Amino acid sequence: MTSPATAAPAPAAAIPKPPAPPVRRLNGVQRVAALLLSLGRTSSQRLLRHFDQEEIRMITVSAAQLGTVASTELDKLAEDFIDQFSNGTTLFGSANEVEKMLEGVLPDEELADIMSDVHGNSNRSIWDRLTTVSETVFANYLLKEHPQTAALILTKIKPSAAAKVLSHVSADMRNQLVRRMLSIKAVVPEIMRDVEKTLHEDFMLNLSGTLEADSHARMADILNKMERDHMEDALENLNEIKPKTAELLKGLLFTFDDISNLNARTRMAIFDQIPADRIVLALKGTTAEFREVVLSSMTSRARRIAEHELAAGEPAAQRDVLEARSSITNLALEMAGRGEIELNPKQDEGAFFA
């Protein structure tokens, strides 16, 4: 029998391992930023030279806000480097790290401009940063929220930004939001923090997608206002370099010819606001079928006037005809922007950093 003095010591209690941190799901630009930071300065600089300035700006903003990325996540991002990352290496993305990475890739002035955006964003509240979001994108976002939530958000952003957003919603919705904004009471801090967190995730963490969609929409708006031959030349040139971008822009464009694709109610809403003489001028040189589509969207009296003037066959300068057509399409785009009509543009859902 073993004496107590010679008894084997009891095994020490196993020290529990700390729970592994949850794996963070990175979006497209964050994945690009993490990979570039993990590759080191020399390799990342060679790759960055293949991006344009806007893409570099998007990557820079994302990298500066990246924070810690676990090695397990890096393993998923770069299987070719699994030997390097499997030893537990972690990565921390910061403004200083990404600035070092960009040195020598961009001219000093461009680098300073991008980094000023990065440092500025990190020190601004979510409400200040929301003013950088397109009012059209912001308005569409708020329309999906409960009106009371939308009203609360509008009371927190800058008045000038709120005014621009309100100009992009229908009159009924605008009036409802104004009434709700006037009756907003104090909100408990917990709820306010939840609102701010949601807005940060929806806009700031996914800012790259918002910026990209907004840049395409703005470019389409510019192209819509260009002369037809200039617009076609620009698209043709872009198609040779970036065919997917050109195709996306074509889906966002709305030309005078597209009026025939609108439903009757939408066409009537547009032509009800246009003088008959301008419609007549715009219809010069169009086919009989297209004329009938437009004429059927006019009131009986306006149609009789238009038909009489078209039958007279008075000549018109091509420049005046194009200006008349442009004014009609611009009106349609403005009405669509305010939510008064729906143009139903086709849009490619693909994105560069998918």
PDB file of C-alpha atoms in Angstrom, residues 59-326:
ATOM      1  CA  ILE A  59      -8.375  50.436 -51.186  1.00  0.00           C
ATOM      2  CA  THR A  60      -6.612  53.060 -49.051  1.00  0.00           C
ATOM      3  CA  VAL A  61      -9.723  54.036 -47.122  1.00  0.00           C
ATOM      4  CA  SER A  62     -10.551  50.372 -46.516  1.00  0.00           C
ATOM      5  CA  ALA A  63      -7.007  49.455 -45.476  1.00  0.00           C
ATOM      6  CA  ALA A  64      -6.748  52.351 -43.025  1.00  0.00           C
ATOM      7  CA  GLN A  65      -9.937  51.182 -41.270  1.00  0.00           C
ATOM      8  CA  LEU A  66      -9.128  47.464 -41.493  1.00  0.00           C
ATOM      9  CA  GLY A  67      -7.838  46.890 -37.981  1.00  0.00           C
ATOM     10  CA  THR A  68      -6.756  43.377 -36.980  1.00  0.00           C
ATOM     11  CA  VAL A  69      -7.222  40.507 -39.416  1.00  0.00           C
ATOM     12  CA  ALA A  70      -6.717  37.022 -37.958  1.00  0.00           C
ATOM     13  CA  SER A  71      -4.323  34.595 -39.587  1.00  0.00           C
ATOM     14  CA  THR A  72      -7.197  32.181 -40.266  1.00  0.00           C
ATOM     15  CA  GLU A  73      -8.881  34.819 -42.365  1.00  0.00           C
ATOM     16  CA  LEU A  74      -5.651  35.535 -44.219  1.00  0.00           C
ATOM     17  CA  ASP A  75      -5.334  31.810 -44.948  1.00  0.00           C
ATOM     18  CA  LYS A  76      -8.682  31.919 -46.703  1.00  0.00           C
ATOM     19  CA  LEU A  77      -7.714  34.992 -48.676  1.00  0.00           C
ATOM     20  CA  ALA A  78      -4.364  33.702 -49.950  1.00  0.00           C
ATOM     21  CA  GLU A  79      -4.011  29.933 -50.212  1.00  0.00           C
ATOM     22  CA  ASP A  80      -0.762  30.422 -52.113  1.00  0.00           C
ATOM     23  CA  PHE A  81       0.773  31.814 -48.919  1.00  0.00           C
ATOM     24  CA  ILE A  82      -0.633  29.229 -46.480  1.00  0.00           C
ATOM     25  CA  ASP A  83       2.827  28.205 -45.217  1.00  0.00           C
ATOM     26  CA  GLN A  84       3.561  31.790 -44.195  1.00  0.00           C
ATOM     27  CA  PHE A  85       0.233  32.413 -42.494  1.00  0.00           C
ATOM     28  CA  SER A  86      -0.263  29.051 -40.756  1.00  0.00           C
ATOM     29  CA  ASN A  87       2.282  29.941 -38.046  1.00  0.00           C
ATOM     30  CA  GLY A  88      -0.205  32.304 -36.453  1.00  0.00           C
ATOM     31  CA  THR A  89       0.800  35.552 -38.084  1.00  0.00           C
ATOM     32  CA  THR A  90      -1.714  38.327 -37.661  1.00  0.00           C
ATOM     33  CA  LEU A  91      -1.990  41.619 -39.459  1.00  0.00           C
ATOM     34  CA  PHE A  92      -2.999  45.095 -38.400  1.00  0.00           C
ATOM     35  CA  GLY A  93      -4.120  47.629 -40.955  1.00  0.00           C
ATOM     36  CA  SER A  94      -3.745  51.312 -40.133  1.00  0.00           C
ATOM     37  CA  ALA A  95      -3.382  54.637 -41.879  1.00  0.00           C
ATOM     38  CA  ASN A  96       0.374  54.660 -41.239  1.00  0.00           C
ATOM     39  CA  GLU A  97       0.869  51.184 -42.698  1.00  0.00           C
ATOM     40  CA  VAL A  98      -1.051  51.914 -45.865  1.00  0.00           C
ATOM     41  CA  GLU A  99       0.728  55.258 -46.302  1.00  0.00           C
ATOM     42  CA  LYS A 100       4.077  53.452 -46.239  1.00  0.00           C
ATOM     43  CA  MET A 101       2.751  50.988 -48.791  1.00  0.00           C
ATOM     44  CA  LEU A 102       1.709  53.773 -51.161  1.00  0.00           C
ATOM     45  CA  GLU A 103       4.943  55.758 -50.975  1.00  0.00           C
ATOM     46  CA  GLY A 104       6.633  55.614 -54.358  1.00  0.00           C
ATOM     47  CA  VAL A 105       3.463  54.393 -56.083  1.00  0.00           C
ATOM     48  CA  LEU A 106       1.701  57.756 -56.313  1.00  0.00           C
ATOM     49  CA  PRO A 107       3.021  61.287 -56.670  1.00  0.00           C
ATOM     50  CA  ASP A 108       3.349  63.069 -53.329  1.00  0.00           C
ATOM     51  CA  GLU A 109       0.410  65.388 -54.031  1.00  0.00           C
ATOM     52  CA  GLU A 110      -1.968  62.521 -54.905  1.00  0.00           C
ATOM     53  CA  LEU A 111      -0.831  60.534 -51.868  1.00  0.00           C
ATOM     54  CA  ALA A 112      -1.355  63.532 -49.585  1.00  0.00           C
ATOM     55  CA  ASP A 113      -4.825  64.081 -51.049  1.00  0.00           C
ATOM     56  CA  ILE A 114      -5.852  60.464 -50.446  1.00  0.00           C
ATOM     57  CA  MET A 115      -4.400  60.336 -46.945  1.00  0.00           C
ATOM     58  CA  SER A 116      -6.151  63.567 -45.987  1.00  0.00           C
ATOM     59  CA  ASP A 117      -9.424  61.813 -46.796  1.00  0.00           C
ATOM     60  CA  VAL A 118      -8.394  58.821 -44.694  1.00  0.00           C
ATOM     61  CA  HIS A 119      -7.311  60.818 -41.665  1.00  0.00           C
ATOM     62  CA  GLY A 120     -10.309  63.077 -41.998  1.00  0.00           C
ATOM     63  CA  ASN A 121     -12.763  60.169 -42.081  1.00  0.00           C
ATOM     64  CA  SER A 122     -11.279  58.573 -38.985  1.00  0.00           C
ATOM     65  CA  ASN A 123     -11.923  61.682 -36.900  1.00  0.00           C
ATOM     66  CA  ARG A 124     -15.451  62.478 -38.021  1.00  0.00           C
ATOM     67  CA  SER A 125     -18.710  61.222 -36.580  1.00  0.00           C
ATOM     68  CA  ILE A 126     -21.007  59.002 -38.603  1.00  0.00           C
ATOM     69  CA  TRP A 127     -23.403  61.944 -39.064  1.00  0.00           C
ATOM     70  CA  ASP A 128     -20.703  64.139 -40.604  1.00  0.00           C
ATOM     71  CA  ARG A 129     -19.487  61.327 -42.811  1.00  0.00           C
ATOM     72  CA  LEU A 130     -22.977  60.657 -44.137  1.00  0.00           C
ATOM     73  CA  THR A 131     -22.904  64.037 -45.864  1.00  0.00           C
ATOM     74  CA  THR A 132     -20.397  62.545 -48.326  1.00  0.00           C
ATOM     75  CA  VAL A 133     -22.963  59.999 -49.506  1.00  0.00           C
ATOM     76  CA  SER A 134     -24.892  60.859 -52.656  1.00  0.00           C
ATOM     77  CA  GLU A 135     -28.283  62.360 -51.850  1.00  0.00           C
ATOM     78  CA  THR A 136     -29.869  60.011 -54.402  1.00  0.00           C
ATOM     79  CA  VAL A 137     -28.348  56.932 -52.758  1.00  0.00           C
ATOM     80  CA  PHE A 138     -29.251  58.280 -49.315  1.00  0.00           C
ATOM     81  CA  ALA A 139     -32.849  59.009 -50.339  1.00  0.00           C
ATOM     82  CA  ASN A 140     -33.311  55.517 -51.789  1.00  0.00           C
ATOM     83  CA  TYR A 141     -31.919  54.062 -48.567  1.00  0.00           C
ATOM     84  CA  LEU A 142     -34.306  56.058 -46.364  1.00  0.00           C
ATOM     85  CA  LEU A 143     -37.316  55.073 -48.481  1.00  0.00           C
ATOM     86  CA  LYS A 144     -36.719  51.470 -47.414  1.00  0.00           C
ATOM     87  CA  GLU A 145     -36.772  52.429 -43.733  1.00  0.00           C
ATOM     88  CA  HIS A 146     -39.765  53.167 -41.514  1.00  0.00           C
ATOM     89  CA  PRO A 147     -40.704  56.855 -41.969  1.00  0.00           C
ATOM     90  CA  GLN A 148     -40.078  57.548 -38.266  1.00  0.00           C
ATOM     91  CA  THR A 149     -36.553  56.121 -38.523  1.00  0.00           C
ATOM     92  CA  ALA A 150     -35.940  58.094 -41.714  1.00  0.00           C
ATOM     93  CA  ALA A 151     -37.140  61.281 -40.007  1.00  0.00           C
ATOM     94  CA  LEU A 152     -34.838  60.675 -37.037  1.00  0.00           C
ATOM     95  CA  ILE A 153     -31.831  60.236 -39.328  1.00  0.00           C
ATOM     96  CA  LEU A 154     -32.652  63.408 -41.243  1.00  0.00           C
ATOM     97  CA  THR A 155     -32.752  65.424 -38.009  1.00  0.00           C
ATOM     98  CA  LYS A 156     -29.225  64.283 -37.146  1.00  0.00           C
ATOM     99  CA  ILE A 157     -27.399  65.125 -40.398  1.00  0.00           C
ATOM    100  CA  LYS A 158     -26.487  68.620 -41.564  1.00  0.00           C
ATOM    101  CA  PRO A 159     -29.505  70.733 -42.642  1.00  0.00           C
ATOM    102  CA  SER A 160     -28.067  71.307 -46.122  1.00  0.00           C
ATOM    103  CA  ALA A 161     -27.643  67.548 -46.632  1.00  0.00           C
ATOM    104  CA  ALA A 162     -31.137  66.828 -45.302  1.00  0.00           C
ATOM    105  CA  ALA A 163     -32.614  69.390 -47.701  1.00  0.00           C
ATOM    106  CA  LYS A 164     -30.907  67.729 -50.671  1.00  0.00           C
ATOM    107  CA  VAL A 165     -32.146  64.294 -49.629  1.00  0.00           C
ATOM    108  CA  LEU A 166     -35.717  65.554 -49.205  1.00  0.00           C
ATOM    109  CA  SER A 167     -35.633  66.979 -52.724  1.00  0.00           C
ATOM    110  CA  HIS A 168     -35.150  63.429 -54.055  1.00  0.00           C
ATOM    111  CA  VAL A 169     -38.333  61.924 -52.596  1.00  0.00           C
ATOM    112  CA  SER A 170     -41.943  62.332 -53.685  1.00  0.00           C
ATOM    113  CA  ALA A 171     -44.000  65.279 -52.390  1.00  0.00           C
ATOM    114  CA  ASP A 172     -46.200  63.035 -50.215  1.00  0.00           C
ATOM    115  CA  MET A 173     -43.206  61.357 -48.597  1.00  0.00           C
ATOM    116  CA  ARG A 174     -41.405  64.683 -48.177  1.00  0.00           C
ATOM    117  CA  ASN A 175     -44.396  66.215 -46.394  1.00  0.00           C
ATOM    118  CA  GLN A 176     -44.765  63.160 -44.151  1.00  0.00           C
ATOM    119  CA  LEU A 177     -41.093  63.247 -43.201  1.00  0.00           C
ATOM    120  CA  VAL A 178     -41.232  66.973 -42.430  1.00  0.00           C
ATOM    121  CA  ARG A 179     -44.193  66.400 -40.072  1.00  0.00           C
ATOM    122  CA  ARG A 180     -42.404  63.537 -38.342  1.00  0.00           C
ATOM    123  CA  MET A 181     -39.171  65.522 -38.037  1.00  0.00           C
ATOM    124  CA  LEU A 182     -41.050  68.287 -36.240  1.00  0.00           C
ATOM    125  CA  SER A 183     -42.387  65.834 -33.669  1.00  0.00           C
ATOM    126  CA  ILE A 184     -39.173  63.881 -33.004  1.00  0.00           C
ATOM    127  CA  LYS A 185     -38.604  63.416 -29.266  1.00  0.00           C
ATOM    128  CA  ALA A 186     -35.393  62.654 -27.407  1.00  0.00           C
ATOM    129  CA  VAL A 187     -34.126  59.144 -28.190  1.00  0.00           C
ATOM    130  CA  VAL A 188     -32.530  56.946 -25.526  1.00  0.00           C
ATOM    131  CA  PRO A 189     -28.759  56.528 -26.039  1.00  0.00           C
ATOM    132  CA  GLU A 190     -28.969  52.746 -26.545  1.00  0.00           C
ATOM    133  CA  ILE A 191     -31.323  53.097 -29.505  1.00  0.00           C
ATOM    134  CA  MET A 192     -29.279  55.944 -30.923  1.00  0.00           C
ATOM    135  CA  ARG A 193     -26.131  53.814 -30.764  1.00  0.00           C
ATOM    136  CA  ASP A 194     -27.935  51.013 -32.602  1.00  0.00           C
ATOM    137  CA  VAL A 195     -28.982  53.452 -35.339  1.00  0.00           C
ATOM    138  CA  GLU A 196     -25.428  54.800 -35.662  1.00  0.00           C
ATOM    139  CA  LYS A 197     -23.992  51.270 -35.783  1.00  0.00           C
ATOM    140  CA  THR A 198     -26.406  50.241 -38.532  1.00  0.00           C
ATOM    141  CA  LEU A 199     -25.647  53.351 -40.580  1.00  0.00           C
ATOM    142  CA  HIS A 200     -21.917  52.785 -40.145  1.00  0.00           C
ATOM    143  CA  GLU A 201     -22.236  49.205 -41.399  1.00  0.00           C
ATOM    144  CA  ASP A 202     -24.568  50.067 -44.276  1.00  0.00           C
ATOM    145  CA  PHE A 203     -22.657  53.085 -45.540  1.00  0.00           C
ATOM    146  CA  MET A 204     -19.116  53.279 -44.196  1.00  0.00           C
ATOM    147  CA  LEU A 205     -18.140  49.599 -44.213  1.00  0.00           C
ATOM    148  CA  ASN A 206     -19.740  49.161 -47.615  1.00  0.00           C
ATOM    149  CA  LEU A 207     -18.662  52.586 -48.845  1.00  0.00           C
ATOM    150  CA  SER A 208     -16.745  51.182 -51.789  1.00  0.00           C
ATOM    151  CA  GLY A 209     -19.875  49.699 -53.327  1.00  0.00           C
ATOM    152  CA  THR A 210     -21.791  52.881 -52.703  1.00  0.00           C
ATOM    153  CA  LEU A 211     -19.065  55.024 -54.230  1.00  0.00           C
ATOM    154  CA  GLU A 212     -18.787  52.800 -57.256  1.00  0.00           C
ATOM    155  CA  ALA A 213     -22.532  52.710 -57.891  1.00  0.00           C
ATOM    156  CA  ASP A 214     -22.735  56.454 -57.339  1.00  0.00           C
ATOM    157  CA  SER A 215     -19.828  57.168 -59.709  1.00  0.00           C
ATOM    158  CA  HIS A 216     -21.515  55.161 -62.465  1.00  0.00           C
ATOM    159  CA  ALA A 217     -24.826  56.954 -61.869  1.00  0.00           C
ATOM    160  CA  ARG A 218     -23.137  60.354 -62.009  1.00  0.00           C
ATOM    161  CA  MET A 219     -21.239  59.410 -65.157  1.00  0.00           C
ATOM    162  CA  ALA A 220     -24.463  58.206 -66.769  1.00  0.00           C
ATOM    163  CA  ASP A 221     -26.083  61.529 -65.858  1.00  0.00           C
ATOM    164  CA  ILE A 222     -23.205  63.392 -67.535  1.00  0.00           C
ATOM    165  CA  LEU A 223     -23.423  61.209 -70.650  1.00  0.00           C
ATOM    166  CA  ASN A 224     -27.171  61.750 -70.827  1.00  0.00           C
ATOM    167  CA  LYS A 225     -26.583  65.498 -71.060  1.00  0.00           C
ATOM    168  CA  MET A 226     -23.916  65.259 -73.768  1.00  0.00           C
ATOM    169  CA  GLU A 227     -24.645  65.606 -77.458  1.00  0.00           C
ATOM    170  CA  ARG A 228     -25.621  62.263 -78.956  1.00  0.00           C
ATOM    171  CA  ASP A 229     -22.545  61.839 -81.173  1.00  0.00           C
ATOM    172  CA  HIS A 230     -20.221  62.819 -78.310  1.00  0.00           C
ATOM    173  CA  MET A 231     -21.936  60.366 -75.973  1.00  0.00           C
ATOM    174  CA  GLU A 232     -21.692  57.516 -78.476  1.00  0.00           C
ATOM    175  CA  ASP A 233     -18.027  58.286 -79.154  1.00  0.00           C
ATOM    176  CA  ALA A 234     -17.233  58.259 -75.415  1.00  0.00           C
ATOM    177  CA  LEU A 235     -19.029  54.943 -74.909  1.00  0.00           C
ATOM    178  CA  GLU A 236     -17.351  53.383 -77.923  1.00  0.00           C
ATOM    179  CA  ASN A 237     -13.931  54.411 -76.633  1.00  0.00           C
ATOM    180  CA  LEU A 238     -14.733  53.159 -73.121  1.00  0.00           C
ATOM    181  CA  ASN A 239     -15.985  49.859 -74.533  1.00  0.00           C
ATOM    182  CA  GLU A 240     -12.533  49.193 -75.986  1.00  0.00           C
ATOM    183  CA  ILE A 241     -10.833  49.657 -72.605  1.00  0.00           C
ATOM    184  CA  LYS A 242     -13.475  48.620 -70.038  1.00  0.00           C
ATOM    185  CA  PRO A 243     -16.288  46.757 -71.825  1.00  0.00           C
ATOM    186  CA  LYS A 244     -18.089  45.753 -68.600  1.00  0.00           C
ATOM    187  CA  THR A 245     -18.149  49.349 -67.378  1.00  0.00           C
ATOM    188  CA  ALA A 246     -19.396  50.550 -70.763  1.00  0.00           C
ATOM    189  CA  GLU A 247     -22.178  47.962 -70.684  1.00  0.00           C
ATOM    190  CA  LEU A 248     -23.185  49.022 -67.178  1.00  0.00           C
ATOM    191  CA  LEU A 249     -23.318  52.683 -68.210  1.00  0.00           C
ATOM    192  CA  LYS A 250     -25.449  51.841 -71.252  1.00  0.00           C
ATOM    193  CA  GLY A 251     -27.947  50.245 -68.906  1.00  0.00           C
ATOM    194  CA  LEU A 252     -28.119  53.452 -66.859  1.00  0.00           C
ATOM    195  CA  LEU A 253     -28.561  55.773 -69.835  1.00  0.00           C
ATOM    196  CA  PHE A 254     -31.937  57.126 -70.854  1.00  0.00           C
ATOM    197  CA  THR A 255     -32.232  58.600 -74.341  1.00  0.00           C
ATOM    198  CA  PHE A 256     -35.083  60.134 -76.302  1.00  0.00           C
ATOM    199  CA  ASP A 257     -35.572  56.835 -78.169  1.00  0.00           C
ATOM    200  CA  ASP A 258     -36.186  55.051 -74.849  1.00  0.00           C
ATOM    201  CA  ILE A 259     -39.422  57.002 -74.368  1.00  0.00           C
ATOM    202  CA  SER A 260     -41.224  54.420 -76.484  1.00  0.00           C
ATOM    203  CA  ASN A 261     -40.349  51.769 -73.858  1.00  0.00           C
ATOM    204  CA  LEU A 262     -42.101  53.618 -71.020  1.00  0.00           C
ATOM    205  CA  ASN A 263     -45.632  52.758 -69.954  1.00  0.00           C
ATOM    206  CA  ALA A 264     -48.493  55.061 -70.935  1.00  0.00           C
ATOM    207  CA  ARG A 265     -48.906  56.588 -67.469  1.00  0.00           C
ATOM    208  CA  THR A 266     -45.232  57.544 -67.252  1.00  0.00           C
ATOM    209  CA  ARG A 267     -45.232  59.060 -70.746  1.00  0.00           C
ATOM    210  CA  MET A 268     -48.346  61.109 -69.936  1.00  0.00           C
ATOM    211  CA  ALA A 269     -46.713  62.415 -66.731  1.00  0.00           C
ATOM    212  CA  ILE A 270     -43.700  63.583 -68.745  1.00  0.00           C
ATOM    213  CA  PHE A 271     -45.423  65.141 -71.765  1.00  0.00           C
ATOM    214  CA  ASP A 272     -48.055  66.833 -69.617  1.00  0.00           C
ATOM    215  CA  GLN A 273     -45.286  69.232 -68.515  1.00  0.00           C
ATOM    216  CA  ILE A 274     -43.856  69.985 -71.977  1.00  0.00           C
ATOM    217  CA  PRO A 275     -45.221  72.651 -74.365  1.00  0.00           C
ATOM    218  CA  ALA A 276     -46.682  71.287 -77.598  1.00  0.00           C
ATOM    219  CA  ASP A 277     -44.274  73.276 -79.778  1.00  0.00           C
ATOM    220  CA  ARG A 278     -41.274  71.691 -78.067  1.00  0.00           C
ATOM    221  CA  ILE A 279     -42.750  68.216 -78.551  1.00  0.00           C
ATOM    222  CA  VAL A 280     -43.309  68.982 -82.252  1.00  0.00           C
ATOM    223  CA  LEU A 281     -39.697  70.098 -82.601  1.00  0.00           C
ATOM    224  CA  ALA A 282     -38.432  66.947 -80.886  1.00  0.00           C
ATOM    225  CA  LEU A 283     -40.524  64.723 -83.172  1.00  0.00           C
ATOM    226  CA  LYS A 284     -38.966  66.116 -86.338  1.00  0.00           C
ATOM    227  CA  GLY A 285     -37.313  63.263 -88.239  1.00  0.00           C
ATOM    228  CA  THR A 286     -38.817  60.440 -86.160  1.00  0.00           C
ATOM    229  CA  THR A 287     -40.733  57.464 -87.536  1.00  0.00           C
ATOM    230  CA  ALA A 288     -44.515  57.362 -87.761  1.00  0.00           C
ATOM    231  CA  GLU A 289     -44.625  54.634 -85.114  1.00  0.00           C
ATOM    232  CA  PHE A 290     -42.579  56.663 -82.645  1.00  0.00           C
ATOM    233  CA  ARG A 291     -44.677  59.768 -83.306  1.00  0.00           C
ATOM    234  CA  GLU A 292     -47.844  57.844 -82.557  1.00  0.00           C
ATOM    235  CA  VAL A 293     -46.426  56.648 -79.230  1.00  0.00           C
ATOM    236  CA  VAL A 294     -45.659  60.222 -78.190  1.00  0.00           C
ATOM    237  CA  LEU A 295     -48.849  61.774 -79.583  1.00  0.00           C
ATOM    238  CA  SER A 296     -50.965  59.189 -77.757  1.00  0.00           C
ATOM    239  CA  SER A 297     -49.434  60.444 -74.498  1.00  0.00           C
ATOM    240  CA  MET A 298     -50.712  63.998 -75.017  1.00  0.00           C
ATOM    241  CA  THR A 299     -54.079  65.546 -74.206  1.00  0.00           C
ATOM    242  CA  SER A 300     -56.599  65.690 -77.072  1.00  0.00           C
ATOM    243  CA  ARG A 301     -56.145  69.428 -77.568  1.00  0.00           C
ATOM    244  CA  ALA A 302     -52.332  69.302 -77.446  1.00  0.00           C
ATOM    245  CA  ARG A 303     -52.340  66.355 -79.848  1.00  0.00           C
ATOM    246  CA  ARG A 304     -54.447  68.203 -82.428  1.00  0.00           C
ATOM    247  CA  ILE A 305     -52.067  71.166 -82.297  1.00  0.00           C
ATOM    248  CA  ALA A 306     -49.020  68.907 -82.638  1.00  0.00           C
ATOM    249  CA  GLU A 307     -50.505  66.924 -85.534  1.00  0.00           C
ATOM    250  CA  HIS A 308     -51.392  70.133 -87.379  1.00  0.00           C
ATOM    251  CA  GLU A 309     -47.862  71.547 -87.020  1.00  0.00           C
ATOM    252  CA  LEU A 310     -46.216  68.250 -87.991  1.00  0.00           C
ATOM    253  CA  ALA A 311     -48.425  68.009 -91.074  1.00  0.00           C
ATOM    254  CA  ALA A 312     -47.285  71.490 -92.118  1.00  0.00           C
ATOM    255  CA  GLY A 313     -43.776  70.098 -92.445  1.00  0.00           C
ATOM    256  CA  GLU A 314     -41.951  73.266 -91.399  1.00  0.00           C
ATOM    257  CA  PRO A 315     -38.149  72.630 -91.507  1.00  0.00           C
ATOM    258  CA  ALA A 316     -36.104  72.887 -88.314  1.00  0.00           C
ATOM    259  CA  ALA A 317     -32.399  73.070 -87.583  1.00  0.00           C
ATOM    260  CA  GLN A 318     -30.949  69.777 -86.400  1.00  0.00           C
ATOM    261  CA  ARG A 319     -29.365  71.475 -83.413  1.00  0.00           C
ATOM    262  CA  ASP A 320     -32.771  72.792 -82.293  1.00  0.00           C
ATOM    263  CA  VAL A 321     -34.278  69.320 -82.687  1.00  0.00           C
ATOM    264  CA  LEU A 322     -31.555  67.755 -80.563  1.00  0.00           C
ATOM    265  CA  GLU A 323     -31.908  70.443 -77.885  1.00  0.00           C
ATOM    266  CA  ALA A 324     -35.668  69.810 -77.718  1.00  0.00           C
ATOM    267  CA  ARG A 325     -35.112  66.071 -77.335  1.00  0.00           C
ATOM    268  CA  SER A 326     -32.448  66.658 -74.692  1.00  0.00           C
TER     269      SER A 326
END
